[in-house]
Amino acid sequence: MSVIADGVTDVRRAAREELRKGATQIKLFASGGVVFPSSGHSTRYEYSEAELAAIVEEAQARGTYAMAHVYSDEGVRRCLNAGVRSIEHGNFMSAETMARLRDHGAFWDPTFISLIQRVESSQQHGLSDQIVGNLTHTITKGQEIYARAKELKVPICLGTDLWGPEAQRSQIRELEVRLQLDSPDSILASATIVNAELLMQKGELGVIAPGAYADLLVVDGDPLSDLKILLKPRKNLRLIMKAGRIVKNSLDEPTASVGR
Ligand SMILES: [Zn+2]
């Protein structure tokens, strides 16, 4: 799943190797994570700008891009300078760095639910109070910077960082968390047209148009006025079409019988 490489030559080789093996994008671990005891960062950044630029160059050579797991302000700046397209987390970005992100034409993927799920499952995984405190603080910082991102019209994506099938069940709840910070139409845009643009699949994903993938949902209710109906997919998704193929269809059933 991951490769550790140091120095421009080795990170370039590692990026090329992953891309040759068929990686569609390169994800960088560009600063320390937040599941550790200190209130600061284990590392403010992991790579020199020359290393980051080499990885970005290799991805761009194959028509794709690099994204970065990065929390710290300095880490984000380095990534932006090197041409990283997508900032995952970025909770400790300053307002000024958020403006730079916009100016660089990059995307921001806040991934709140991955942190919230870590807090919720902290006892089960034996995380200390100190780590839980660090996670909670990180969530708050991300929420604070969200308003700034909205103000600057930064493209905000909807992604994941949930590890394993159990944790991934929480994915849909990112919508609920965002609802405290954003409007339903803007959240749905994050999950569809903005994500499509980040993934370089504009016109294929996130739109209903000839030649597009036809990943379609028929929803019982109007998610633009009540986004929470999407939190109960079994009940409220009446039809699911993936790449033009129907995966679920309960349109013929009366509404009351749906939701088993
Ligand atoms: Zn991450």
Tab-separated table of C-alpha atoms in Angstrom, residues 34-40 119 122 126-138:
chain	number	residue	atom	x	y	z
A	34	VAL	CA	-2.692	13.298	14.190
A	35	VAL	CA	-3.110	9.971	15.956
A	36	PHE	CA	-0.195	10.575	18.270
A	37	PRO	CA	0.073	12.047	21.749
A	38	SER	CA	1.699	15.444	21.262
A	39	SER	CA	-0.405	18.515	20.609
A	40	GLY	CA	2.010	19.599	17.908
A	119	VAL	CA	-12.654	9.570	18.206
A	122	SER	CA	-11.009	5.384	20.396
A	126	GLY	CA	-7.113	1.894	23.048
A	127	LEU	CA	-6.324	5.498	22.098
A	128	SER	CA	-5.257	7.612	25.064
A	129	ASP	CA	-7.190	10.684	26.252
A	130	GLN	CA	-4.316	12.767	24.989
A	131	ILE	CA	-4.675	11.403	21.444
A	132	VAL	CA	-8.442	11.879	21.568
A	133	GLY	CA	-7.841	15.479	22.691
A	134	ASN	CA	-5.471	15.979	19.779
A	135	LEU	CA	-8.032	14.574	17.328
A	136	THR	CA	-10.802	16.789	18.721
A	137	HIS	CA	-8.601	19.871	18.478
A	138	THR	CA	-7.738	18.950	14.881
